[in-house]
PDB file of C-alpha atoms and ligand atoms in Angstrom:
ATOM      1  CA  MET A   1      64.560  99.053 -74.893  1.00 52.00           C
ATOM      2  CA  THR A   2      68.126 100.152 -74.917  1.00 52.00           C
ATOM      3  CA  ASP A   3      68.754 103.069 -72.826  1.00 55.00           C
ATOM      4  CA  ASN A   4      69.253 105.521 -75.587  1.00 49.00           C
ATOM      5  CA  THR A   5      70.079 109.128 -74.995  1.00 65.00           C
ATOM      6  CA  LEU A   6      70.955 110.079 -78.622  1.00 88.00           C
ATOM      7  CA  ARG A   7      68.569 113.071 -79.390  1.00 95.00           C
ATOM      8  CA  ASP A   8      68.849 112.189 -83.168  1.00 97.00           C
ATOM      9  CA  VAL A   9      65.420 113.017 -84.407  1.00 98.00           C
ATOM     10  CA  GLU A  10      64.687 116.187 -82.160  1.00 97.00           C
ATOM     11  CA  ASN A  11      61.390 117.643 -83.102  1.00 98.00           C
ATOM     12  CA  LYS A  12      60.827 115.649 -86.189  1.00 98.00           C
ATOM     13  CA  VAL A  13      57.246 114.557 -86.862  1.00 99.00           C
ATOM     14  CA  ILE A  14      57.317 110.764 -87.683  1.00 99.00           C
ATOM     15  CA  ILE A  15      54.268 108.420 -88.454  1.00 99.00           C
ATOM     16  CA  ILE A  16      54.695 104.701 -87.863  1.00 99.00           C
ATOM     17  CA  SER A  17      52.038 102.438 -89.160  1.00 99.00           C
ATOM     18  CA  GLY A  18      51.089  99.193 -87.484  1.00 98.00           C
ATOM     19  CA  SER A  19      52.566 100.393 -84.195  1.00 98.00           C
ATOM     20  CA  GLN A  20      50.107  99.026 -81.761  1.00 98.00           C
ATOM     21  CA  ARG A  21      52.724  96.295 -80.996  1.00 97.00           C
ATOM     22  CA  GLY A  22      55.794  94.519 -82.113  1.00 97.00           C
ATOM     23  CA  VAL A  23      58.494  96.078 -84.172  1.00 98.00           C
ATOM     24  CA  GLY A  24      56.384  99.404 -84.731  1.00 98.00           C
ATOM     25  CA  LEU A  25      55.828  99.721 -80.927  1.00 98.00           C
ATOM     26  CA  ALA A  26      59.513  99.368 -80.246  1.00 98.00           C
ATOM     27  CA  THR A  27      60.077 101.982 -82.951  1.00 98.00           C
ATOM     28  CA  ALA A  28      57.918 104.460 -81.589  1.00 98.00           C
ATOM     29  CA  LYS A  29      59.627 104.268 -78.127  1.00 98.00           C
ATOM     30  CA  ARG A  30      63.003 104.607 -79.745  1.00 98.00           C
ATOM     31  CA  LEU A  31      61.897 107.689 -81.820  1.00 98.00           C
ATOM     32  CA  ALA A  32      60.115 109.388 -79.043  1.00 98.00           C
ATOM     33  CA  SER A  33      63.323 108.962 -76.748  1.00 98.00           C
ATOM     34  CA  GLY A  34      65.182 110.433 -79.612  1.00 98.00           C
ATOM     35  CA  GLY A  35      63.127 113.589 -79.488  1.00 98.00           C
ATOM     36  CA  ALA A  36      60.574 113.093 -82.123  1.00 98.00           C
ATOM     37  CA  LYS A  37      56.904 113.849 -82.048  1.00 98.00           C
ATOM     38  CA  VAL A  38      55.657 110.348 -82.746  1.00 98.00           C
ATOM     39  CA  VAL A  39      52.256 109.346 -84.480  1.00 99.00           C
ATOM     40  CA  ILE A  40      51.424 105.755 -83.857  1.00 99.00           C
ATOM     41  CA  ALA A  41      48.501 104.378 -85.822  1.00 98.00           C
ATOM     42  CA  ASP A  42      47.066 100.800 -86.215  1.00 98.00           C
ATOM     43  CA  LEU A  43      43.973  99.159 -87.552  1.00 98.00           C
ATOM     44  CA  PRO A  44      40.414 100.689 -86.704  1.00 98.00           C
ATOM     45  CA  GLY A  45      39.186  98.844 -83.715  1.00 97.00           C
ATOM     46  CA  LEU A  46      42.509  98.185 -81.906  1.00 98.00           C
ATOM     47  CA  ASP A  47      42.880  99.917 -78.584  1.00 96.00           C
ATOM     48  CA  MET A  48      46.002 102.170 -79.076  1.00 98.00           C
ATOM     49  CA  THR A  49      45.696 103.950 -75.552  1.00 98.00           C
ATOM     50  CA  ASP A  50      48.122 101.417 -73.698  1.00 98.00           C
ATOM     51  CA  SER A  51      50.656 101.507 -76.665  1.00 98.00           C
ATOM     52  CA  ALA A  52      50.410 105.451 -76.597  1.00 98.00           C
ATOM     53  CA  ALA A  53      50.997 105.277 -72.770  1.00 98.00           C
ATOM     54  CA  GLN A  54      53.937 103.228 -73.171  1.00 98.00           C
ATOM     55  CA  VAL A  55      55.520 105.523 -75.885  1.00 98.00           C
ATOM     56  CA  ALA A  56      54.581 108.660 -73.744  1.00 98.00           C
ATOM     57  CA  GLN A  57      57.153 107.456 -71.085  1.00 98.00           C
ATOM     58  CA  TYR A  58      59.776 108.066 -73.570  1.00 98.00           C
ATOM     59  CA  GLY A  59      58.508 111.399 -75.208  1.00 98.00           C
ATOM     60  CA  GLU A  60      55.821 113.103 -77.402  1.00 98.00           C
ATOM     61  CA  VAL A  61      53.164 110.712 -78.923  1.00 98.00           C
ATOM     62  CA  ALA A  62      49.722 110.948 -80.424  1.00 98.00           C
ATOM     63  CA  HIS A  63      47.706 108.050 -81.628  1.00 98.00           C
ATOM     64  CA  SER A  64      45.189 107.587 -84.326  1.00 98.00           C
ATOM     65  CA  SER A  65      43.842 104.746 -86.624  1.00 98.00           C
ATOM     66  CA  VAL A  66      44.549 103.818 -89.926  1.00 98.00           C
ATOM     67  CA  ASP A  67      43.599 101.020 -92.501  1.00 98.00           C
ATOM     68  CA  ILE A  68      46.402 101.632 -95.009  1.00 99.00           C
ATOM     69  CA  ALA A  69      44.644  99.658 -97.850  1.00 98.00           C
ATOM     70  CA  ASP A  70      41.913 102.331 -97.657  1.00 98.00           C
ATOM     71  CA  GLU A  71      42.802 105.708 -99.368  1.00 98.00           C
ATOM     72  CA  ASN A  72      40.353 107.835 -97.422  1.00 98.00           C
ATOM     73  CA  SER A  73      41.592 106.273 -94.049  1.00 98.00           C
ATOM     74  CA  VAL A  74      45.229 106.959 -95.087  1.00 99.00           C
ATOM     75  CA  LYS A  75      44.338 110.710 -95.968  1.00 98.00           C
ATOM     76  CA  ALA A  76      42.532 110.907 -92.536  1.00 98.00           C
ATOM     77  CA  LEU A  77      45.935 109.801 -90.710  1.00 98.00           C
ATOM     78  CA  MET A  78      47.911 112.435 -92.708  1.00 98.00           C
ATOM     79  CA  GLU A  79      45.370 115.161 -91.956  1.00 98.00           C
ATOM     80  CA  PHE A  80      45.361 114.041 -88.213  1.00 98.00           C
ATOM     81  CA  THR A  81      49.084 114.586 -88.245  1.00 98.00           C
ATOM     82  CA  LEU A  82      49.138 117.810 -90.003  1.00 98.00           C
ATOM     83  CA  ASP A  83      46.396 119.061 -87.667  1.00 98.00           C
ATOM     84  CA  THR A  84      48.347 117.626 -84.564  1.00 98.00           C
ATOM     85  CA  TYR A  85      51.804 118.721 -85.352  1.00 98.00           C
ATOM     86  CA  GLY A  86      51.804 120.893 -88.567  1.00 98.00           C
ATOM     87  CA  ARG A  87      53.922 118.554 -90.825  1.00 98.00           C
ATOM     88  CA  ILE A  88      55.345 115.377 -91.582  1.00 98.00           C
ATOM     89  CA  ASP A  89      58.925 114.795 -91.633  1.00 98.00           C
ATOM     90  CA  ALA A  90      59.383 110.943 -91.710  1.00 99.00           C
ATOM     91  CA  LEU A  91      57.061 107.968 -92.288  1.00 99.00           C
ATOM     92  CA  ASP A  92      57.944 104.577 -91.049  1.00 99.00           C
ATOM     93  CA  ASN A  93      55.776 102.074 -93.179  1.00 99.00           C
ATOM     94  CA  ASN A  94      55.746  99.285 -90.723  1.00 98.00           C
ATOM     95  CA  ALA A  95      52.270  97.896 -91.043  1.00 98.00           C
ATOM     96  CA  ALA A  96      51.721  94.649 -92.839  1.00 98.00           C
ATOM     97  CA  ARG A  97      49.711  91.580 -93.283  1.00 97.00           C
ATOM     98  CA  GLN A  98      51.735  88.573 -92.395  1.00 93.00           C
ATOM     99  CA  GLY A  99      52.053  85.309 -90.631  1.00 85.00           C
ATOM    100  CA  ILE A 100      49.287  83.901 -92.691  1.00 90.00           C
ATOM    101  CA  MET A 101      49.221  80.127 -92.415  1.00 90.00           C
ATOM    102  CA  GLU A 102      47.139  79.700 -95.535  1.00 94.00           C
ATOM    103  CA  ASP A 103      49.655  81.832 -97.547  1.00 96.00           C
ATOM    104  CA  ALA A 104      50.757  78.773 -99.462  1.00 94.00           C
ATOM    105  CA  ASP A 105      52.972  77.771-102.602  1.00 97.00           C
ATOM    106  CA  VAL A 106      51.859  79.052-105.938  1.00 97.00           C
ATOM    107  CA  LEU A 107      49.935  75.801-107.038  1.00 97.00           C
ATOM    108  CA  ASN A 108      47.958  76.087-103.716  1.00 97.00           C
ATOM    109  CA  MET A 109      47.456  79.881-103.873  1.00 97.00           C
ATOM    110  CA  ASP A 110      44.073  81.349-103.065  1.00 97.00           C
ATOM    111  CA  VAL A 111      43.486  84.228-105.474  1.00 97.00           C
ATOM    112  CA  ASP A 112      41.579  86.275-102.704  1.00 97.00           C
ATOM    113  CA  LEU A 113      44.258  85.802-100.222  1.00 98.00           C
ATOM    114  CA  TRP A 114      46.853  86.863-102.584  1.00 98.00           C
ATOM    115  CA  ASP A 115      44.829  89.983-103.385  1.00 98.00           C
ATOM    116  CA  SER A 116      44.030  90.906 -99.688  1.00 98.00           C
ATOM    117  CA  VAL A 117      47.883  90.517 -98.870  1.00 98.00           C
ATOM    118  CA  PHE A 118      48.545  92.748-101.810  1.00 98.00           C
ATOM    119  CA  ALA A 119      45.968  95.129-100.902  1.00 98.00           C
ATOM    120  CA  VAL A 120      47.566  95.839 -97.673  1.00 98.00           C
ATOM    121  CA  ASN A 121      51.366  95.442 -98.194  1.00 98.00           C
ATOM    122  CA  ALA A 122      51.793  96.729-101.520  1.00 98.00           C
ATOM    123  CA  ARG A 123      48.718  98.990-102.236  1.00 98.00           C
ATOM    124  CA  GLY A 124      48.693 100.235 -98.742  1.00 99.00           C
ATOM    125  CA  THR A 125      52.330 101.135 -98.616  1.00 99.00           C
ATOM    126  CA  MET A 126      52.059 102.901-101.761  1.00 99.00           C
ATOM    127  CA  LEU A 127      49.127 104.873-100.483  1.00 99.00           C
ATOM    128  CA  MET A 128      50.912 105.917 -97.376  1.00 99.00           C
ATOM    129  CA  CYS A 129      53.847 107.060 -99.605  1.00 99.00           C
ATOM    130  CA  LYS A 130      51.402 108.993-101.902  1.00 99.00           C
ATOM    131  CA  HIS A 131      49.710 110.870 -99.216  1.00 98.00           C
ATOM    132  CA  ALA A 132      53.032 111.542 -96.986  1.00 99.00           C
ATOM    133  CA  ILE A 133      54.766 112.716-100.275  1.00 98.00           C
ATOM    134  CA  ALA A 134      51.917 115.348-100.880  1.00 98.00           C
ATOM    135  CA  ALA A 135      52.467 116.645 -97.236  1.00 98.00           C
ATOM    136  CA  MET A 136      56.400 116.459 -97.310  1.00 98.00           C
ATOM    137  CA  LEU A 137      56.576 118.389-100.801  1.00 98.00           C
ATOM    138  CA  LYS A 138      55.009 121.367 -99.050  1.00 97.00           C
ATOM    139  CA  SER A 139      57.361 121.351 -96.158  1.00 97.00           C
ATOM    140  CA  GLY A 140      60.604 120.868 -98.206  1.00 97.00           C
ATOM    141  CA  GLY A 141      61.101 116.962 -98.075  1.00 98.00           C
ATOM    142  CA  GLY A 142      61.275 114.213 -95.656  1.00 98.00           C
ATOM    143  CA  SER A 143      62.284 110.527 -95.156  1.00 99.00           C
ATOM    144  CA  ILE A 144      60.321 107.360 -95.955  1.00 99.00           C
ATOM    145  CA  ILE A 145      61.375 104.201 -94.399  1.00 99.00           C
ATOM    146  CA  ASN A 146      59.720 100.905 -95.845  1.00 99.00           C
ATOM    147  CA  ILE A 147      59.832  97.810 -93.887  1.00 99.00           C
ATOM    148  CA  SER A 148      60.329  94.797 -95.900  1.00 98.00           C
ATOM    149  CA  SER A 149      61.542  91.259 -95.356  1.00 98.00           C
ATOM    150  CA  GLY A 150      64.254  88.723 -96.335  1.00 96.00           C
ATOM    151  CA  THR A 151      61.492  86.544 -97.861  1.00 96.00           C
ATOM    152  CA  ALA A 152      61.600  88.878-100.764  1.00 98.00           C
ATOM    153  CA  ILE A 153      65.285  88.370-101.581  1.00 96.00           C
ATOM    154  CA  ALA A 154      65.454  84.585-102.273  1.00 94.00           C
ATOM    155  CA  GLY A 155      62.938  81.812-102.879  1.00 94.00           C
ATOM    156  CA  HIS A 156      61.072  80.022 -99.929  1.00 93.00           C
ATOM    157  CA  LEU A 157      58.646  77.222 -99.570  1.00 94.00           C
ATOM    158  CA  TYR A 158      55.547  79.160 -98.365  1.00 93.00           C
ATOM    159  CA  GLN A 159      54.466  82.725 -97.512  1.00 96.00           C
ATOM    160  CA  THR A 160      54.476  83.510-101.298  1.00 98.00           C
ATOM    161  CA  ALA A 161      51.921  86.375-101.356  1.00 98.00           C
ATOM    162  CA  TYR A 162      53.601  87.988 -98.475  1.00 98.00           C
ATOM    163  CA  ALA A 163      57.045  87.617 -99.909  1.00 98.00           C
ATOM    164  CA  CYS A 164      56.007  88.989-103.501  1.00 98.00           C
ATOM    165  CA  SER A 165      54.186  91.755-101.870  1.00 98.00           C
ATOM    166  CA  LYS A 166      57.382  92.834-100.113  1.00 98.00           C
ATOM    167  CA  GLY A 167      59.171  92.720-103.299  1.00 98.00           C
ATOM    168  CA  ALA A 168      56.819  95.034-104.719  1.00 98.00           C
ATOM    169  CA  ILE A 169      57.841  97.320-101.715  1.00 98.00           C
ATOM    170  CA  ASN A 170      61.551  96.876-102.466  1.00 98.00           C
ATOM    171  CA  THR A 171      60.908  98.230-105.855  1.00 98.00           C
ATOM    172  CA  LEU A 172      58.396 100.968-104.646  1.00 99.00           C
ATOM    173  CA  THR A 173      61.442 102.364-102.655  1.00 99.00           C
ATOM    174  CA  LYS A 174      63.587 102.885-105.596  1.00 98.00           C
ATOM    175  CA  TYR A 175      60.655 104.578-107.470  1.00 98.00           C
ATOM    176  CA  VAL A 176      59.831 106.980-104.871  1.00 99.00           C
ATOM    177  CA  ALA A 177      63.534 107.888-104.203  1.00 98.00           C
ATOM    178  CA  THR A 178      64.038 108.418-107.994  1.00 98.00           C
ATOM    179  CA  GLN A 179      60.868 110.606-108.416  1.00 98.00           C
ATOM    180  CA  TYR A 180      61.077 112.920-105.470  1.00 98.00           C
ATOM    181  CA  GLY A 181      64.894 112.819-104.650  1.00 98.00           C
ATOM    182  CA  GLU A 182      65.332 116.332-106.232  1.00 98.00           C
ATOM    183  CA  GLN A 183      62.560 117.747-103.832  1.00 98.00           C
ATOM    184  CA  GLY A 184      64.145 116.628-100.821  1.00 98.00           C
ATOM    185  CA  ILE A 185      62.379 113.281-100.082  1.00 98.00           C
ATOM    186  CA  ARG A 186      64.587 110.191 -99.363  1.00 98.00           C
ATOM    187  CA  CYS A 187      63.195 106.720 -99.414  1.00 99.00           C
ATOM    188  CA  ASN A 188      65.133 103.405 -98.068  1.00 99.00           C
ATOM    189  CA  THR A 189      64.032  99.916 -97.287  1.00 98.00           C
ATOM    190  CA  ILE A 190      64.901  97.924 -94.216  1.00 98.00           C
ATOM    191  CA  SER A 191      64.767  94.199 -95.044  1.00 98.00           C
ATOM    192  CA  LEU A 192      64.169  92.510 -91.939  1.00 98.00           C
ATOM    193  CA  GLY A 193      65.456  89.054 -90.742  1.00 96.00           C
ATOM    194  CA  LEU A 194      63.370  86.964 -88.179  1.00 95.00           C
ATOM    195  CA  ILE A 195      62.479  89.271 -85.155  1.00 96.00           C
ATOM    196  CA  LYS A 196      61.331  88.047 -81.710  1.00 95.00           C
ATOM    197  CA  THR A 197      57.958  89.603 -81.137  1.00 93.00           C
ATOM    198  CA  GLU A 198      54.777  88.519 -79.753  1.00 86.00           C
ATOM    199  CA  ARG A 199      53.315  87.651 -83.202  1.00 86.00           C
ATOM    200  CA  LEU A 200      56.400  85.293 -83.850  1.00 89.00           C
ATOM    201  CA  ALA A 201      55.831  83.474 -80.550  1.00 85.00           C
ATOM    202  CA  GLU A 202      52.159  82.931 -81.620  1.00 84.00           C
ATOM    203  CA  THR A 203      52.875  81.674 -85.165  1.00 84.00           C
ATOM    204  CA  MET A 204      56.247  80.040 -85.481  1.00 90.00           C
ATOM    205  CA  PRO A 205      57.064  76.702 -83.425  1.00 91.00           C
ATOM    206  CA  LEU A 206      60.430  76.908 -81.438  1.00 93.00           C
ATOM    207  CA  PRO A 207      62.366  74.108 -83.578  1.00 93.00           C
ATOM    208  CA  MET A 208      61.729  76.372 -86.589  1.00 91.00           C
ATOM    209  CA  GLN A 209      62.982  79.609 -84.640  1.00 93.00           C
ATOM    210  CA  GLU A 210      66.118  77.548 -83.916  1.00 93.00           C
ATOM    211  CA  MET A 211      66.645  76.538 -87.447  1.00 91.00           C
ATOM    212  CA  PHE A 212      66.809  80.268 -88.556  1.00 90.00           C
ATOM    213  CA  ILE A 213      69.359  81.104 -85.646  1.00 92.00           C
ATOM    214  CA  ASN A 214      71.332  78.320 -86.840  1.00 88.00           C
ATOM    215  CA  HIS A 215      71.636  80.282 -90.219  1.00 88.00           C
ATOM    216  CA  LYS A 216      72.435  83.621 -88.892  1.00 89.00           C
ATOM    217  CA  LEU A 217      75.979  85.062 -88.750  1.00 92.00           C
ATOM    218  CA  ILE A 218      75.010  86.630 -85.412  1.00 93.00           C
ATOM    219  CA  PRO A 219      73.421  83.622 -83.831  1.00 92.00           C
ATOM    220  CA  ARG A 220      70.340  84.874 -82.256  1.00 95.00           C
ATOM    221  CA  LEU A 221      66.922  86.112 -83.448  1.00 96.00           C
ATOM    222  CA  GLY A 222      66.404  89.892 -83.850  1.00 97.00           C
ATOM    223  CA  LYS A 223      64.978  92.140 -81.452  1.00 98.00           C
ATOM    224  CA  PRO A 224      62.490  94.669 -82.210  1.00 98.00           C
ATOM    225  CA  GLU A 225      65.155  97.405 -80.893  1.00 98.00           C
ATOM    226  CA  ASP A 226      67.733  96.363 -83.542  1.00 98.00           C
ATOM    227  CA  ILE A 227      65.134  97.620 -86.319  1.00 98.00           C
ATOM    228  CA  ALA A 228      64.370 100.570 -84.289  1.00 98.00           C
ATOM    229  CA  GLU A 229      67.640 101.840 -84.413  1.00 98.00           C
ATOM    230  CA  MET A 230      67.951 101.572 -88.110  1.00 98.00           C
ATOM    231  CA  VAL A 231      64.775 103.407 -88.502  1.00 98.00           C
ATOM    232  CA  ALA A 232      65.907 106.164 -86.190  1.00 98.00           C
ATOM    233  CA  PHE A 233      69.160 106.602 -88.421  1.00 98.00           C
ATOM    234  CA  LEU A 234      67.218 106.751 -91.742  1.00 98.00           C
ATOM    235  CA  ALA A 235      64.814 109.308 -90.233  1.00 98.00           C
ATOM    236  CA  SER A 236      67.529 111.391 -88.858  1.00 98.00           C
ATOM    237  CA  ASP A 237      69.494 113.784 -90.617  1.00 98.00           C
ATOM    238  CA  ARG A 238      72.464 111.622 -90.134  1.00 97.00           C
ATOM    239  CA  SER A 239      71.515 109.806 -93.429  1.00 98.00           C
ATOM    240  CA  VAL A 240      70.775 112.947 -95.492  1.00 98.00           C
ATOM    241  CA  TRP A 241      72.843 111.425 -98.539  1.00 98.00           C
ATOM    242  CA  ILE A 242      71.315 108.024 -98.414  1.00 98.00           C
ATOM    243  CA  THR A 243      68.429 107.199-100.597  1.00 98.00           C
ATOM    244  CA  GLY A 244      66.925 104.285-102.607  1.00 98.00           C
ATOM    245  CA  GLN A 245      69.003 101.630-100.700  1.00 98.00           C
ATOM    246  CA  THR A 246      67.913  98.419 -99.034  1.00 98.00           C
ATOM    247  CA  TYR A 247      69.554  97.511 -95.677  1.00 98.00           C
ATOM    248  CA  CYS A 248      69.485  94.008 -94.522  1.00 98.00           C
ATOM    249  CA  VAL A 249      68.994  94.231 -90.723  1.00 98.00           C
ATOM    250  CA  ASP A 250      69.003  90.422 -90.244  1.00 96.00           C
ATOM    251  CA  GLY A 251      71.976  89.097 -88.323  1.00 95.00           C
ATOM    252  CA  GLY A 252      73.724  88.462 -91.608  1.00 94.00           C
ATOM    253  CA  ILE A 253      71.551  85.785 -92.882  1.00 93.00           C
ATOM    254  CA  GLN A 254      71.518  87.174 -96.502  1.00 92.00           C
ATOM    255  CA  ALA A 255      75.333  87.931 -96.575  1.00 92.00           C
ATOM    256  CA  LYS A 256      76.582  84.279 -96.311  1.00 90.00           C
ATOM    257  CA  GLY A 257      76.549  81.491 -98.715  1.00 88.00           C
ATOM    258  CA  SER A 258      73.574  79.170 -98.366  1.00 85.00           C
ATOM    259  CA  GLN A 259      75.784  76.256 -97.581  1.00 89.00           C
ATOM    260  CA  VAL A 260      77.705  77.860 -94.753  1.00 87.00           C
ATOM    261  CA  SER A 261      75.929  76.243 -91.864  1.00 84.00           C
ATOM    262  CA  ASP A 262      76.408  72.893 -93.306  1.00 87.00           C
ATOM    263  CA  GLU A 263      80.005  73.718 -94.146  1.00 89.00           C
ATOM    264  CA  ARG A 264      80.704  74.980 -90.575  1.00 86.00           C
ATOM    265  CA  ARG A 265      79.360  71.847 -89.135  1.00 87.00           C
ATOM    266  CA  MET A 266      81.510  69.657 -91.520  1.00 91.00           C
ATOM    267  CA  MET A 267      84.553  71.555 -90.757  1.00 91.00           C
ATOM    268  CA  ARG A 268      84.063  71.145 -87.026  1.00 89.00           C
ATOM    269  CA  ASP A 269      83.578  67.423 -87.521  1.00 91.00           C
ATOM    270  CA  MET A 270      86.763  67.316 -89.393  1.00 92.00           C
ATOM    271  CA  GLY A 271      88.426  69.401 -86.513  1.00 90.00           C
ATOM    272  CA  VAL A 272      89.031  72.340 -88.351  1.00 87.00           C
ATOM    273  CA  GLY A 273      87.759  75.515 -86.316  1.00 77.00           C
ATOM    274  CA  ILE A 274      87.471  78.873 -87.580  1.00 77.00           C
ATOM    275  CA  GLY A 275      88.556  81.682 -85.392  1.00 68.00           C
ATOM    276  CA  SER A 276      89.828  79.340 -82.684  1.00 57.00           C
TER     277      SER A 276
HETATM  278  N1  NAD B 301      58.822  89.929 -86.938  1.00 71.14           N
HETATM  279  C1  NAD B 301      59.481  89.430 -88.071  1.00 71.14           C
HETATM  280  O1  NAD B 301      60.071  88.512 -87.975  1.00 71.14           O
HETATM  281  C2  NAD B 301      59.438  90.064 -89.349  1.00 71.14           C
HETATM  282  C3  NAD B 301      60.462  89.588 -90.344  1.00 71.14           C
HETATM  283  C4  NAD B 301      60.558  90.242 -91.385  1.00 71.14           C
HETATM  284  C5  NAD B 301      59.610  91.498 -91.649  1.00 71.14           C
HETATM  285  N2  NAD B 301      58.873  91.985 -90.704  1.00 71.14           N
HETATM  286  C6  NAD B 301      58.154  92.980 -91.034  1.00 71.14           C
HETATM  287  O2  NAD B 301      57.970  93.844 -89.822  1.00 71.14           O
HETATM  288  C7  NAD B 301      56.928  94.834 -89.772  1.00 71.14           C
HETATM  289  C8  NAD B 301      56.419  94.643 -88.285  1.00 71.14           C
HETATM  290  O3  NAD B 301      56.162  93.199 -88.081  1.00 71.14           O
HETATM  291  P1  NAD B 301      55.976  92.857 -86.559  1.00 71.14           P
HETATM  292  O4  NAD B 301      56.583  91.394 -86.474  1.00 71.14           O
HETATM  293  O5  NAD B 301      56.052  93.754 -85.528  1.00 71.14           O
HETATM  294  O6  NAD B 301      54.368  92.304 -86.684  1.00 71.14           O
HETATM  295  P2  NAD B 301      52.933  92.610 -86.081  1.00 71.14           P
HETATM  296  O7  NAD B 301      52.041  91.653 -86.847  1.00 71.14           O
HETATM  297  O8  NAD B 301      52.997  92.496 -84.585  1.00 71.14           O
HETATM  298  O9  NAD B 301      52.738  94.079 -86.669  1.00 71.14           O
HETATM  299  C9  NAD B 301      52.316  94.517 -87.720  1.00 71.14           C
HETATM  300  C10 NAD B 301      50.992  95.506 -87.430  1.00 71.14           C
HETATM  301  O10 NAD B 301      50.475  95.983 -88.700  1.00 71.14           O
HETATM  302  C11 NAD B 301      49.173  96.188 -88.398  1.00 71.14           C
HETATM  303  N3  NAD B 301      48.257  96.026 -89.659  1.00 71.14           N
HETATM  304  C12 NAD B 301      47.863  95.021 -90.325  1.00 71.14           C
HETATM  305  N4  NAD B 301      47.395  95.376 -91.418  1.00 71.14           N
HETATM  306  C13 NAD B 301      47.077  96.835 -91.332  1.00 71.14           C
HETATM  307  C14 NAD B 301      46.392  97.761 -92.192  1.00 71.14           C
HETATM  308  N5  NAD B 301      45.496  97.314 -93.067  1.00 71.14           N
HETATM  309  N6  NAD B 301      46.573  98.961 -91.685  1.00 71.14           N
HETATM  310  C15 NAD B 301      47.089  99.377 -90.621  1.00 71.14           C
HETATM  311  N7  NAD B 301      47.734  98.436 -89.833  1.00 71.14           N
HETATM  312  C16 NAD B 301      47.754  97.115 -90.310  1.00 71.14           C
HETATM  313  C17 NAD B 301      48.856  94.975 -87.547  1.00 71.14           C
HETATM  314  O11 NAD B 301      47.566  95.348 -86.833  1.00 71.14           O
HETATM  315  C18 NAD B 301      49.993  95.006 -86.555  1.00 71.14           C
HETATM  316  O12 NAD B 301      49.886  95.681 -85.400  1.00 71.14           O
HETATM  317  C19 NAD B 301      55.900  94.157 -90.942  1.00 71.14           C
HETATM  318  O13 NAD B 301      55.970  95.048 -92.071  1.00 71.14           O
HETATM  319  C20 NAD B 301      56.421  92.886 -91.108  1.00 71.14           C
HETATM  320  O14 NAD B 301      56.256  92.480 -92.451  1.00 71.14           O
HETATM  321  C21 NAD B 301      58.649  91.352 -89.552  1.00 71.14           C
END
């Protein structure tokens, strides 16, 4: 983690779903070091004690469990947070079902798989918003950050259910921002590019990772800390006038024309350099 002394979320109570590892855990460390009271939660049955101990090295943390697809479980997480810290200032909707090899193209789509991915990513994210909003309205507002993916912005060859469920999240952000802005609730999306996490190492072969790097304007994979910084900004009062937006934190992959990597190679072959 970057050595960050910025106390930008001092005393804010922030829930991070899906935070046993990966991007969620890195975000929890960043927010704790920024002064927040962090609630980390992941699927029932997962041991959160080691993750909580890691976050505790940076600041205040409590841990619980949640299955975001289950409304009673979501309600219980909100009640745990209110009992522990008295209010909810921000919610980082980070949990997702992803990296499923069977998540295929449309012709080969298994309907049960489609439904189960939507139950977590679309319904689950909506349920977390629903019950966090109820608490935030009582304390004068808050900030919701929905974690989405570049796969929802343009078509890809596989991961169809995952990508479409993230598209639903992109739209949900605008609805939450529109419906509760007057009451002080902001909602924004962070659209991630490929991030180097434990899960990625388990699921994506190196040549495929390299192919993605080749298409980034900043030629490396993302780090979980790159995302954590954006979550901190959107949770903090530094972003008080920002709502309903989608931020691509992706090394610039969505900003360039799709032909640019080939174009760069061809220009080099012709001896025409850019920036040299
Ligand atoms: N890593 C990437 O390259 C990448 C790219 C684009 C978007 N994202 C998004 O970033 C977020 C974090 O991903 P990550 O790479 O750290 O992956 P990860 O799989 O390590 O983390 C996701 C977490 O969500 C939890 N989770 C799954 N279903 C849940 C449920 N029903 N209730 C509660 N928790 C549940 C998992 O247990 C896991 O800990 C996800 O929303 C993911 O879609 C990641």
